[in-house]
Short mmCIF file of C-alpha atoms in Angstrom, two decimals:
data_model
loop_
_atom_site.label_atom_id
_atom_site.label_comp_id
_atom_site.label_asym_id
_atom_site.label_seq_id
_atom_site.Cartn_x
_atom_site.Cartn_y
_atom_site.Cartn_z
CA UNK A 258 -7.81 10.97 -4.75
CA UNK A 259 -10.32 13.53 -3.46
CA UNK A 260 -10.41 15.23 -6.86
CA UNK A 261 -11.17 11.88 -8.49
CA UNK A 262 -14.02 11.22 -6.05
CA UNK A 263 -15.46 14.67 -6.74
CA UNK A 264 -15.26 14.11 -10.49
CA UNK A 265 -16.95 10.71 -10.27
CA UNK A 266 -19.68 12.17 -8.06
CA UNK A 267 -20.39 14.95 -10.57
CA UNK A 268 -20.62 12.49 -13.45
CA UNK A 269 -23.00 10.29 -11.47
CA UNK A 270 -25.16 13.35 -10.80
CA UNK A 271 -25.31 14.17 -14.50
CA UNK A 272 -23.01 17.20 -14.34
CA UNK A 273 -21.13 16.36 -17.52
CA UNK A 274 -18.45 18.29 -19.34
CA UNK A 275 -18.06 18.10 -23.14
CA UNK A 276 -14.31 17.40 -22.81
CA UNK A 277 -12.32 15.52 -20.18
CA UNK A 278 -8.59 15.98 -20.70
CA UNK A 279 -6.75 13.48 -18.47
CA UNK A 280 -3.00 14.02 -18.33
CA UNK A 281 0.03 13.38 -16.14
CA UNK A 282 2.78 11.03 -15.05
CA UNK A 283 0.59 8.57 -13.10
CA UNK A 284 -1.53 6.50 -15.51
CA UNK A 285 -3.58 4.76 -12.80
CA UNK A 286 -6.17 7.50 -12.28
CA UNK A 287 -6.27 8.37 -15.98
CA UNK A 288 -7.28 4.78 -16.71
CA UNK A 289 -9.78 4.65 -13.84
CA UNK A 290 -11.57 7.87 -14.82
CA UNK A 291 -11.64 6.90 -18.49
CA UNK A 292 -13.01 3.43 -17.65
CA UNK A 293 -15.68 4.96 -15.42
CA UNK A 294 -16.87 7.27 -18.19
CA UNK A 295 -16.74 4.41 -20.70
CA UNK A 296 -18.89 2.22 -18.47
CA UNK A 297 -21.37 4.73 -17.02
CA UNK A 298 -22.43 7.47 -19.45
CA UNK A 299 -24.31 5.27 -21.93
CA UNK A 300 -26.30 2.10 -21.37
CA UNK A 301 -25.48 -1.05 -23.31
CA UNK A 302 -28.12 -0.41 -25.98
CA UNK A 303 -26.76 3.08 -26.68
CA UNK A 304 -23.07 2.13 -26.85
CA UNK A 305 -23.26 0.34 -30.19
CA UNK A 306 -23.95 3.53 -32.16
CA UNK A 307 -22.71 6.18 -29.78
CA UNK A 308 -19.48 5.06 -28.14
CA UNK A 309 -16.17 5.10 -29.97
CA UNK A 310 -12.63 4.30 -28.81
CA UNK A 311 -9.77 5.78 -30.85
CA UNK A 312 -6.00 5.39 -30.41
CA UNK A 313 -3.57 8.26 -30.78
CA UNK A 314 -1.19 6.34 -33.02
CA UNK A 315 -3.99 5.61 -35.52
CA UNK A 316 -5.73 8.98 -35.83
CA UNK A 317 -5.09 12.68 -36.35
CA UNK A 318 -6.52 15.63 -34.45
CA UNK A 319 -8.76 16.26 -37.46
CA UNK A 320 -10.12 12.70 -37.14
CA UNK A 321 -10.91 13.29 -33.48
CA UNK A 322 -12.67 16.59 -34.20
CA UNK A 323 -14.65 15.06 -37.06
CA UNK A 324 -15.88 12.19 -34.87
CA UNK A 325 -16.65 14.54 -32.00
CA UNK A 326 -18.88 16.73 -34.18
CA UNK A 327 -21.23 13.86 -35.03
CA UNK A 328 -24.66 13.80 -33.44
CA UNK A 329 -25.74 10.88 -31.25
CA UNK A 330 -28.25 8.33 -32.54
CA UNK A 331 -31.24 7.64 -30.29
CA UNK A 332 -29.34 8.82 -27.22
CA UNK A 333 -28.65 12.08 -25.41
CA UNK A 334 -24.89 11.80 -25.83
CA UNK A 335 -22.15 10.12 -27.78
CA UNK A 336 -18.86 9.25 -26.06
CA UNK A 337 -15.53 9.50 -27.90
CA UNK A 338 -12.53 8.16 -25.99
CA UNK A 339 -9.00 8.76 -27.28
CA UNK A 340 -6.49 6.41 -25.67
CA UNK A 341 -2.70 6.88 -25.84
CA UNK A 342 -3.28 10.47 -26.95
CA UNK A 343 0.30 11.30 -25.97
CA UNK A 344 1.22 9.95 -29.39
CA UNK A 345 -0.36 13.14 -30.73
CA UNK A 346 1.65 15.47 -28.50
CA UNK A 347 3.20 17.33 -31.45
CA UNK A 348 -0.18 18.33 -32.86
CA UNK A 349 -2.37 18.31 -29.73
CA UNK A 350 -2.67 22.13 -29.72
CA UNK A 351 -4.81 21.86 -32.87
CA UNK A 352 -7.59 20.63 -30.59
CA UNK A 353 -7.94 24.18 -29.22
CA UNK A 354 -10.28 25.23 -32.03
CA UNK A 355 -12.73 22.44 -31.13
CA UNK A 356 -12.31 23.09 -27.39
CA UNK A 357 -13.47 26.69 -27.92
CA UNK A 358 -16.86 25.48 -29.16
CA UNK A 359 -17.29 21.77 -28.34
CA UNK A 360 -20.27 19.75 -29.46
CA UNK A 361 -22.60 19.78 -26.40
CA UNK A 362 -23.94 16.26 -27.12
CA UNK A 363 -20.44 14.73 -27.27
CA UNK A 364 -18.38 13.61 -24.27
CA UNK A 365 -14.78 13.65 -25.51
CA UNK A 366 -12.24 11.92 -23.25
CA UNK A 367 -8.53 12.43 -23.97
CA UNK A 368 -6.05 10.09 -22.22
CA UNK A 369 -2.74 11.97 -22.38
CA UNK A 370 -0.48 9.74 -20.28
CA UNK A 371 3.03 10.53 -19.01
CA UNK A 372 2.87 14.07 -20.39
CA UNK A 373 1.26 17.41 -19.59
CA UNK A 374 -0.09 20.28 -21.63
CA UNK A 375 1.83 23.52 -21.69
CA UNK A 376 -0.29 25.64 -19.36
CA UNK A 377 0.76 28.81 -21.14
CA UNK A 378 -0.79 27.76 -24.43
CA UNK A 379 -4.30 28.11 -25.82
CA UNK A 380 -5.51 24.52 -25.45
CA UNK A 381 -4.96 24.34 -21.69
CA UNK A 382 -6.53 27.76 -21.11
CA UNK A 383 -9.54 26.93 -23.28
CA UNK A 384 -10.10 23.51 -21.72
CA UNK A 385 -10.24 25.09 -18.28
CA UNK A 386 -13.18 27.20 -19.50
CA UNK A 387 -15.17 24.68 -21.53
CA UNK A 388 -14.07 21.28 -20.25
CA UNK A 389 -12.29 19.57 -17.38
CA UNK A 390 -8.52 19.09 -17.04
CA UNK A 391 -7.26 16.47 -14.63
CA UNK A 392 -3.57 16.15 -13.84
CA UNK A 393 -2.55 12.78 -12.40
CA UNK A 394 0.65 13.32 -10.45
CA UNK A 395 3.11 10.58 -9.59
CA UNK A 396 3.15 9.75 -5.90
CA UNK A 397 6.38 9.90 -3.95
CA UNK A 398 7.41 6.59 -2.41
CA UNK A 399 6.65 7.85 1.08
CA UNK A 400 3.04 8.60 0.00
CA UNK A 401 2.24 5.18 -1.44
CA UNK A 402 1.71 3.34 1.85
CA UNK A 403 -0.95 5.88 2.86
CA UNK A 404 -2.54 5.54 -0.59
CA UNK A 405 -2.75 1.76 -0.07
CA UNK A 406 -4.35 2.26 3.34
CA UNK A 407 -6.96 4.67 1.96
CA UNK A 408 -7.80 2.48 -1.03
CA UNK A 409 -8.33 -0.54 1.23
CA UNK A 410 -10.25 1.43 3.86
CA UNK A 411 -12.73 2.46 1.18
CA UNK A 412 -13.30 -1.23 0.42
CA UNK A 413 -13.64 -2.30 4.09
CA UNK A 414 -10.13 -3.71 4.51
CA UNK A 415 -7.22 -2.71 6.74
CA UNK A 416 -3.50 -3.30 6.30
CA UNK A 417 -0.65 -3.32 8.79
CA UNK A 418 2.15 -0.77 8.27
CA UNK A 419 4.69 -3.54 7.71
CA UNK A 420 2.50 -5.23 5.09
CA UNK A 421 2.00 -1.99 3.15
CA UNK A 422 5.74 -1.29 3.34
CA UNK A 423 6.44 -4.73 1.85
CA UNK A 424 4.20 -3.92 -1.11
CA UNK A 425 5.87 -0.56 -1.69
CA UNK A 426 9.34 -2.07 -1.48
CA UNK A 427 8.50 -4.89 -3.90
CA UNK A 428 6.28 -2.98 -6.36
CA UNK A 429 7.60 0.57 -6.07
CA UNK A 430 5.27 3.48 -6.90
CA UNK A 431 3.41 1.82 -9.77
CA UNK A 432 -0.19 2.19 -8.55
CA UNK A 433 -1.59 -0.09 -11.25
CA UNK A 434 0.67 -2.97 -10.19
CA UNK A 435 -0.16 -2.41 -6.54
CA UNK A 436 -3.88 -2.29 -7.31
CA UNK A 437 -3.62 -5.60 -9.20
CA UNK A 438 -1.97 -7.26 -6.22
CA UNK A 439 -4.54 -5.82 -3.81
CA UNK A 440 -7.29 -7.22 -6.01
CA UNK A 441 -5.72 -10.67 -5.71
CA UNK A 442 -5.76 -10.36 -1.93
CA UNK A 443 -9.42 -9.23 -1.92
CA UNK A 444 -10.39 -12.35 -3.86
CA UNK A 445 -9.10 -14.66 -1.12
CA UNK A 446 -9.65 -12.53 1.98
CA UNK A 447 -13.11 -11.58 3.30
CA UNK A 448 -14.12 -7.97 3.89
CA UNK A 449 -13.07 -6.62 7.27
CA UNK A 450 -9.73 -8.45 7.18
CA UNK A 451 -6.57 -6.74 8.29
CA UNK A 452 -3.95 -7.64 5.70
CA UNK A 453 -0.74 -8.82 7.36
CA UNK A 454 2.80 -9.68 6.16
CA UNK A 455 1.74 -13.33 6.29
CA UNK A 456 -1.09 -12.65 3.83
CA UNK A 457 1.37 -10.85 1.52
CA UNK A 458 3.82 -13.75 1.66
CA UNK A 459 1.21 -16.47 1.12
CA UNK A 460 -0.73 -14.80 -1.70
CA UNK A 461 1.74 -12.52 -3.49
CA UNK A 462 4.99 -14.34 -2.92
CA UNK A 463 6.96 -11.60 -1.16
CA UNK A 464 8.97 -13.07 1.69
CA UNK A 465 8.05 -11.48 5.02
CA UNK A 466 11.45 -12.31 6.52
CA UNK A 467 13.86 -11.90 3.61
CA UNK A 468 13.29 -8.54 1.98
CA UNK A 469 14.89 -5.10 1.86
CA UNK A 470 12.53 -3.82 4.54
CA UNK A 471 13.80 -6.46 6.99
CA UNK A 472 17.42 -5.88 5.90
CA UNK A 473 17.06 -2.18 6.62
CA UNK A 474 15.73 -2.94 10.09
CA UNK A 475 18.54 -5.44 10.76
CA UNK A 476 21.14 -2.89 9.69
CA UNK A 477 19.52 -0.19 11.82
CA UNK A 478 19.45 -2.53 14.84
CA UNK A 479 23.04 -3.66 14.10
CA UNK A 480 21.73 -7.23 14.09
CA UNK A 481 24.71 -8.74 12.28
CA UNK A 482 23.42 -12.32 12.18
CA UNK A 483 20.05 -11.36 10.69
CA UNK A 484 21.57 -8.94 8.17
CA UNK A 485 23.97 -11.57 6.83
CA UNK A 486 21.23 -14.21 6.73
CA UNK A 487 19.17 -11.89 4.53
CA UNK A 488 22.22 -11.08 2.39
CA UNK A 489 22.77 -14.80 1.80
CA UNK A 490 19.14 -15.18 0.73
CA UNK A 491 19.56 -12.26 -1.68
CA UNK A 492 22.73 -13.83 -3.08
CA UNK A 493 20.86 -17.10 -3.66
CA UNK A 494 17.94 -15.27 -5.33
CA UNK A 495 19.59 -12.41 -7.26
CA UNK A 496 16.83 -11.92 -9.86
CA UNK A 497 14.24 -11.17 -7.18
CA UNK A 498 16.60 -9.02 -5.12
CA UNK A 499 18.73 -6.78 -7.37
CA UNK A 500 21.53 -5.01 -5.55
CA UNK A 501 20.66 -1.64 -7.06
CA UNK A 502 17.30 -1.69 -5.26
CA UNK A 503 18.88 -2.67 -1.94
CA UNK A 504 21.49 0.09 -2.15
CA UNK A 505 18.84 2.63 -3.11
CA UNK A 506 16.76 1.77 -0.06
CA UNK A 507 19.77 1.84 2.29
CA UNK A 508 20.91 5.15 0.81
CA UNK A 509 17.49 6.65 1.45
CA UNK A 510 17.51 5.23 4.99
CA UNK A 511 20.92 6.67 5.93
CA UNK A 512 20.09 9.99 4.28
CA UNK A 513 17.06 10.16 6.57
CA UNK A 514 19.26 9.31 9.55
CA UNK A 515 21.55 12.21 8.59
CA UNK A 516 18.50 14.48 8.59
CA UNK A 517 17.41 13.04 11.94
CA UNK A 518 20.79 13.80 13.53
CA UNK A 519 20.41 17.43 12.49
CA UNK A 520 17.00 17.80 14.14
CA UNK A 521 16.59 19.59 17.46
CA UNK A 522 13.12 18.20 18.15
CA UNK A 523 13.32 14.40 18.13
CA UNK A 524 9.87 13.69 19.49
CA UNK A 525 8.12 10.87 17.58
CA UNK A 526 5.60 13.22 16.00
CA UNK A 527 8.27 15.63 14.74
CA UNK A 528 10.44 12.80 13.44
CA UNK A 529 7.55 11.22 11.53
CA UNK A 530 6.65 14.57 9.98
CA UNK A 531 10.20 15.61 9.08
CA UNK A 532 11.24 12.26 7.63
CA UNK A 533 7.83 11.66 6.03
CA UNK A 534 7.49 8.19 7.55
CA UNK A 535 4.66 6.31 9.20
CA UNK A 536 4.74 6.96 12.99
CA UNK A 537 4.82 3.16 13.39
CA UNK A 538 8.45 3.18 12.18
CA UNK A 539 9.77 6.11 14.25
CA UNK A 540 11.35 3.94 16.95
CA UNK A 541 13.23 2.01 14.27
CA UNK A 542 14.81 5.26 13.07
CA UNK A 543 15.59 6.49 16.60
CA UNK A 544 17.29 3.17 17.40
CA UNK A 545 19.35 3.38 14.22
CA UNK A 546 20.37 6.98 15.04
CA UNK A 547 21.69 5.78 18.39
CA UNK A 548 23.62 2.97 16.69
CA UNK A 549 25.07 5.21 13.98
CA UNK A 550 26.48 8.59 15.06
CA UNK A 551 26.48 11.35 12.45
CA UNK A 552 30.11 10.73 11.44
CA UNK A 553 29.40 7.03 10.85
CA UNK A 554 26.25 7.87 8.86
CA UNK A 555 28.32 10.10 6.56
CA UNK A 556 30.84 7.29 6.13
CA UNK A 557 28.08 4.81 5.27
CA UNK A 558 26.57 7.16 2.66
CA UNK A 559 29.98 7.41 0.98
CA UNK A 560 30.26 3.61 1.09
CA UNK A 561 26.86 3.20 -0.51
CA UNK A 562 27.83 5.53 -3.35
CA UNK A 563 31.01 3.54 -3.91
CA UNK A 564 29.25 0.17 -3.89
CA UNK A 565 26.46 1.46 -6.11
CA UNK A 566 29.08 2.11 -8.80
CA UNK A 567 30.69 -1.29 -8.21
CA UNK A 568 27.30 -3.00 -8.34
CA UNK A 569 26.83 -1.54 -11.81
CA UNK A 570 30.05 -3.19 -12.97
CA UNK A 571 32.48 -0.29 -12.67
CA UNK A 572 35.73 -1.55 -11.17
CA UNK A 573 34.21 -4.80 -9.91
CA UNK A 574 32.80 -6.53 -12.97
CA UNK A 575 34.01 -9.99 -11.97
CA UNK A 576 32.62 -9.85 -8.41
CA UNK A 577 29.15 -11.40 -7.90
CA UNK A 578 26.65 -8.89 -6.55
CA UNK A 579 25.86 -11.16 -3.63
CA UNK A 580 29.50 -10.99 -2.54
CA UNK A 581 29.53 -7.22 -2.98
CA UNK A 582 26.48 -6.91 -0.73
CA UNK A 583 28.09 -9.09 1.95
CA UNK A 584 31.25 -6.96 1.85
CA UNK A 585 29.16 -3.78 2.04
CA UNK A 586 27.31 -5.04 5.11
CA UNK A 587 30.55 -5.99 6.85
CA UNK A 588 31.86 -2.47 6.36
CA UNK A 589 28.59 -0.84 7.46
CA UNK A 590 28.09 -2.98 10.56
CA UNK A 591 31.69 -2.84 11.84
#
């Protein structure tokens, strides 16, 4: 995020590069940077003659070079944006000849999503000298909650740890989806608001009481009644609560508990750092570690592997997933 801010600041200050090559597994920042350049280099009067959007599936590298070598009309720059450039991955190295001597009055933006250049080859090395290469890396799940907090803080909003965890659990690591949902919340909530689980439930439709986050806590607390109440809700709403997601979250949770049992320093700060969790949730993990000795944790992990296979229809194709989840919880909690 800091690299993106620095790039935007340089563009605002007029420090422009002739080529911006935006690549990587996370499309969110690629789209944001490309949109910023599209909206801010030229004014509306200049865009008609001097701004062009191309799509990788429709053009060749030669087409891109030809358009990039044109001179702007009644403007200081022309902007050429190539979207979905990953469709040109087999021939992208041909751009190296242009990158060696780019047209100084052209701003060429290449959106190379879900892929990366080979850093050993000529194009990457040349772009680092004459242009700007930005690699947008996919965030790990344990980094997304902090990303949500920082995004909202920059827009004068706060969010509770539980509310951000609900978003991560429901939307995963897709930053574009999360950003869309945050935008919905900002429409209905005034600046300065702290976003709570109640706001998430009312405006996005994620239940604050019946979700995998709450199931994990119930299992960790050995709250049998609450765990089975949530399992019944999941069984009644299978499309919104697929078993594969629930097992994945529980597997991650018990794997972290196994790590926790092996730690010598179990102070809250050390636990939060080692398990890569928000300090707000440390007590939840310490409680679960007391309820599940290391031997039981190992047993549960084996159970989760077994039920993951069954949940995918191997050896239990006729058993509803809701019933499988209930059986799994019985065996974990006993």
